[in-house]
């Protein structure tokens, strides 16, 4: 699947340029006029849910959205409600399967399917309606900026989230209650501690290798046989596929500015 995404991004990179990119960017990322701009996000949620219901797979829909975000055709702010809608739409598969179950197990299977549905709905209600609670967008932007500078961090992130983290959680789940109390509880508060130290600018009191990835980057770069393998990605211009789109005239900006910065 990873190789498919790589080739799909390369294909979209070559195809989505010039007038095609201009048309798609203006159509997908456009909001309704004031004061109905907030409706655009909720329509994107509905669209994501409907499309996921049609293809009966949130993985297919999400795998289509990710390359479009990678090529910056769809903005991160627009992809966020689309993926939230996809999480709601994917529950329809379980509901249909529950409705097709025998009468003896219909009630239990439908109850589990509805729990899945309402769990995702309440997740959307928690992380989307209030703008400053849309933390996944902030975390995604921060992680993207970090990986742009330190490409090896993407491998560390994947290994930790999909290998180390689940194994640690499994080990804590089968351990004694005392182990869960003295090991799991402190680990739970580590993210809150990091946010607290960062908010009050206390991290500068720690050694550089704790508060910055640069020493680790130097170490990994020196250990690699090919020094340029994890070189920083080129991030200029910000929107490489749409930077040539002319912007409408603006009284306070120069005439040669573009639409995206």
Coordinates of C-alpha atoms in Angstrom, one line a residue:
X1 CA 0.0 0.0 0.0
X2 CA 2.9 2.3 0.8
X3 CA 4.4 1.8 -2.7
X4 CA 1.0 2.5 -4.3
X5 CA 0.7 5.8 -2.4
X6 CA 4.2 6.8 -3.6
X7 CA 3.4 6.1 -7.2
X8 CA 0.0 7.7 -6.9
X9 CA 1.6 10.9 -5.5
X10 CA 4.1 11.0 -8.3
X11 CA 1.3 10.5 -10.9
X12 CA -0.8 13.3 -9.3
X13 CA 2.3 15.5 -9.2
X14 CA 2.7 15.2 -12.9
X15 CA -1.0 15.5 -13.8
X16 CA -2.2 18.2 -11.4
X17 CA -0.5 21.3 -12.8
X18 CA -1.5 24.6 -14.4
X19 CA -5.2 25.1 -15.2
X20 CA -6.2 21.7 -13.8
X21 CA -4.7 22.4 -10.4
X22 CA -6.3 25.9 -10.4
X23 CA -9.7 24.5 -11.1
X24 CA -9.5 21.7 -8.5
X25 CA -8.0 24.0 -5.8
X26 CA -10.7 26.7 -6.2
X27 CA -13.5 24.1 -6.3
X28 CA -12.6 21.9 -3.4
X29 CA -11.1 24.4 -1.0
X30 CA -13.7 27.1 -1.6
X31 CA -16.0 28.1 1.2
X32 CA -19.4 29.6 1.2
X33 CA -19.7 33.4 1.4
X34 CA -19.9 35.0 4.8
X35 CA -21.7 34.3 7.1
X36 CA -22.2 30.7 5.9
X37 CA -18.6 29.7 5.6
X38 CA -18.9 27.3 8.5
X39 CA -21.4 25.2 6.4
X40 CA -18.6 24.1 4.1
X41 CA -16.9 21.9 6.7
X42 CA -20.1 20.1 7.6
X43 CA -20.9 19.5 3.9
X44 CA -17.4 18.0 3.6
X45 CA -18.2 15.7 6.5
X46 CA -21.4 14.6 4.8
X47 CA -19.6 14.1 1.5
X48 CA -16.9 12.0 3.1
X49 CA -19.4 9.9 4.8
X50 CA -21.4 9.3 1.6
X51 CA -18.4 8.5 -0.5
X52 CA -17.1 6.1 2.1
X53 CA -20.6 4.4 2.1
X54 CA -20.4 4.2 -1.7
X55 CA -17.0 2.5 -1.8
X56 CA -17.6 0.6 1.5
X57 CA -14.1 1.3 2.6
X58 CA -12.7 4.2 4.6
X59 CA -9.1 3.0 3.6
X60 CA -9.9 3.5 0.0
X61 CA -11.3 7.0 0.5
X62 CA -8.5 8.1 2.9
X63 CA -5.8 6.7 0.6
X64 CA -7.3 8.9 -2.2
X65 CA -7.3 12.0 0.0
X66 CA -3.8 11.6 1.3
X67 CA -2.0 12.0 -2.1
X68 CA -4.2 15.0 -2.9
X69 CA -3.1 16.6 0.4
X70 CA 0.5 15.7 -0.3
X71 CA 0.4 17.4 -3.7
X72 CA -1.4 20.3 -1.9
X73 CA -4.4 20.2 -4.2
X74 CA -6.7 19.8 -1.1
X75 CA -5.8 21.8 1.9
X76 CA -5.3 20.2 5.3
X77 CA -8.3 22.2 6.7
X78 CA -10.5 20.7 4.0
X79 CA -9.1 17.1 4.3
X80 CA -9.8 17.1 8.0
X81 CA -13.7 17.1 7.8
X82 CA -13.5 14.8 4.8
X83 CA -11.7 12.2 6.9
X84 CA -14.0 12.7 9.8
X85 CA -16.9 12.0 7.5
X86 CA -15.1 8.9 6.3
X87 CA -14.9 7.6 9.9
X88 CA -18.7 8.0 10.2
X89 CA -19.4 6.5 6.8
X90 CA -17.3 3.4 7.5
X91 CA -19.7 2.4 10.3
X92 CA -22.4 1.7 7.7
X93 CA -20.6 -1.5 6.8
X94 CA -20.9 -2.9 10.3
X95 CA -24.6 -1.7 10.5
X96 CA -25.4 -3.6 7.2
X97 CA -23.6 -6.7 8.5
X98 CA -25.5 -6.5 11.7
X99 CA -28.9 -6.2 9.9
X100 CA -28.0 -9.3 8.0
X101 CA -27.3 -11.4 11.1
X102 CA -29.7 -14.1 12.3
X103 CA -32.6 -13.0 14.5
X104 CA -31.1 -14.6 17.6
X105 CA -28.0 -12.4 17.5
X106 CA -29.6 -9.4 15.7
X107 CA -30.0 -7.3 18.9
X108 CA -26.4 -7.8 20.1
X109 CA -24.8 -7.3 16.8
X110 CA -26.8 -4.2 16.0
X111 CA -26.0 -2.8 19.4
X112 CA -22.3 -3.1 18.8
X113 CA -22.6 -1.6 15.3
X114 CA -24.5 1.4 16.8
X115 CA -21.9 1.8 19.5
X116 CA -19.3 2.1 16.7
X117 CA -21.5 4.7 14.9
X118 CA -22.1 6.9 17.9
X119 CA -18.5 6.6 19.1
X120 CA -17.4 8.2 15.8
X121 CA -20.2 10.8 15.8
X122 CA -19.3 11.9 19.3
X123 CA -15.6 12.0 18.3
X124 CA -16.6 14.4 15.5
X125 CA -18.7 16.5 17.9
X126 CA -15.7 16.7 20.2
X127 CA -12.9 17.6 17.8
X128 CA -14.6 19.6 15.0
X129 CA -17.4 22.1 15.9
X130 CA -15.2 24.3 18.2
X131 CA -12.3 25.7 16.0
X132 CA -9.7 25.8 18.8
X133 CA -10.4 22.1 19.6
X134 CA -9.3 21.0 16.1
X135 CA -6.1 19.8 17.6
X136 CA -5.4 17.1 15.0
X137 CA -4.8 19.8 12.4
X138 CA -2.3 21.5 14.6
X139 CA -0.5 18.2 15.4
X140 CA -0.5 17.2 11.8
X141 CA 1.1 20.6 10.8
X142 CA 3.7 20.3 13.5
X143 CA 4.5 16.7 12.6
X144 CA 4.7 17.6 8.9
X145 CA 7.1 20.5 9.6
X146 CA 9.3 18.2 11.8
X147 CA 9.4 15.5 9.2
X148 CA 10.2 18.1 6.5
X149 CA 13.3 19.0 8.4
X150 CA 14.2 15.6 9.8
X151 CA 13.0 12.9 7.4
X152 CA 14.1 10.0 9.6
X153 CA 11.6 11.1 12.2
X154 CA 8.8 9.6 10.0
X155 CA 10.3 6.2 10.5
X156 CA 10.6 6.7 14.2
X157 CA 7.0 7.9 14.4
X158 CA 5.6 4.9 12.5
X159 CA 7.7 2.4 14.5
X160 CA 6.7 3.9 17.8
X161 CA 3.0 4.3 17.0
X162 CA 2.4 1.0 15.3
X163 CA 5.0 -1.3 17.0
X164 CA 6.4 0.0 20.3
X165 CA 3.3 1.7 21.5
X166 CA 0.9 -1.2 21.0
X167 CA 3.4 -3.7 22.4
X168 CA 3.9 -1.6 25.5
X169 CA 0.1 -1.2 25.9
X170 CA -0.4 -5.0 25.6
X171 CA 2.4 -5.7 28.1
X172 CA 0.8 -3.3 30.6
X173 CA -2.6 -4.9 30.0
X174 CA -1.4 -8.3 31.0
X175 CA 0.8 -7.2 33.9
X176 CA -0.2 -6.8 37.5
X177 CA -2.2 -3.9 38.7
X178 CA 0.8 -2.5 40.6
X179 CA 2.8 -2.4 37.4
X180 CA 0.0 -0.6 35.6
X181 CA -0.2 1.9 38.4
X182 CA 3.5 2.6 38.7
X183 CA 4.4 2.4 35.1
X184 CA 1.3 3.1 33.0
X185 CA 0.0 6.0 35.0
X186 CA 3.2 8.1 34.8
X187 CA 3.4 7.3 31.1
X188 CA -0.1 8.7 30.7
X189 CA 0.9 12.0 32.1
X190 CA 4.1 12.4 30.0
X191 CA 2.3 14.2 27.1
X192 CA 0.7 16.6 29.5
X193 CA 4.0 17.3 31.1
X194 CA 5.6 18.0 27.8
X195 CA 2.9 20.4 26.9
X196 CA 3.2 22.2 30.2
X197 CA 7.0 22.5 29.9
X198 CA 6.6 23.8 26.3
X199 CA 3.9 26.3 27.2
X200 CA 5.8 27.9 30.1
X201 CA 9.1 27.8 28.1
X202 CA 10.8 25.5 30.7
X203 CA 12.3 23.1 28.1
X204 CA 15.2 25.5 27.5
X205 CA 16.6 24.4 31.0
X206 CA 17.1 20.9 29.7
X207 CA 20.0 19.7 27.6
X208 CA 19.9 20.2 23.9
X209 CA 19.5 16.5 23.1
X210 CA 16.3 16.4 25.1
X211 CA 14.5 19.5 23.7
X212 CA 15.8 19.5 20.1
X213 CA 16.1 16.9 17.4
X214 CA 19.2 18.5 15.8
X215 CA 21.8 16.5 17.8
X216 CA 20.0 13.3 16.9
X217 CA 19.9 14.3 13.3
X218 CA 23.6 14.9 13.3
X219 CA 24.2 11.5 14.9
X220 CA 21.9 9.6 12.4
X221 CA 23.4 11.5 9.5
X222 CA 26.9 10.6 10.5
X223 CA 26.0 7.0 11.0
X224 CA 24.5 6.6 7.5
X225 CA 26.6 5.4 4.6
X226 CA 24.8 7.9 2.3
X227 CA 24.8 11.3 4.1
X228 CA 22.2 12.8 1.8
X229 CA 19.6 10.1 2.3
X230 CA 17.7 12.0 5.0
X231 CA 18.4 15.4 3.7
X232 CA 15.7 18.0 4.4
X233 CA 12.9 18.2 1.8
X234 CA 12.5 21.3 -0.4
X235 CA 9.7 23.3 1.0
X236 CA 9.8 26.3 -1.3
X237 CA 7.5 27.3 -2.8
X238 CA 4.8 26.5 -0.2
X239 CA 2.4 25.3 -2.9
X240 CA 4.6 24.0 -5.7
X241 CA 1.7 22.9 -7.9
X242 CA -0.3 26.0 -7.6
X243 CA 2.2 28.8 -7.1
X244 CA 1.8 30.0 -10.6
X245 CA -1.9 30.7 -10.2
X246 CA -2.4 34.4 -10.4
X247 CA -4.2 36.0 -7.5
X248 CA -6.9 38.6 -7.8
X249 CA -5.8 42.2 -7.4
X250 CA -5.5 43.4 -3.9
X251 CA -5.1 47.1 -2.9
X252 CA -2.5 46.3 -0.2
X253 CA -0.4 43.7 -2.0
X254 CA 2.0 44.0 -4.9
X255 CA 0.6 43.1 -8.3
X256 CA 2.9 40.1 -8.8
X257 CA 1.8 38.2 -5.7
X258 CA 0.2 34.7 -6.0
X259 CA -2.9 33.2 -4.5
X260 CA -1.1 31.2 -1.8
X261 CA 1.4 33.4 -0.1

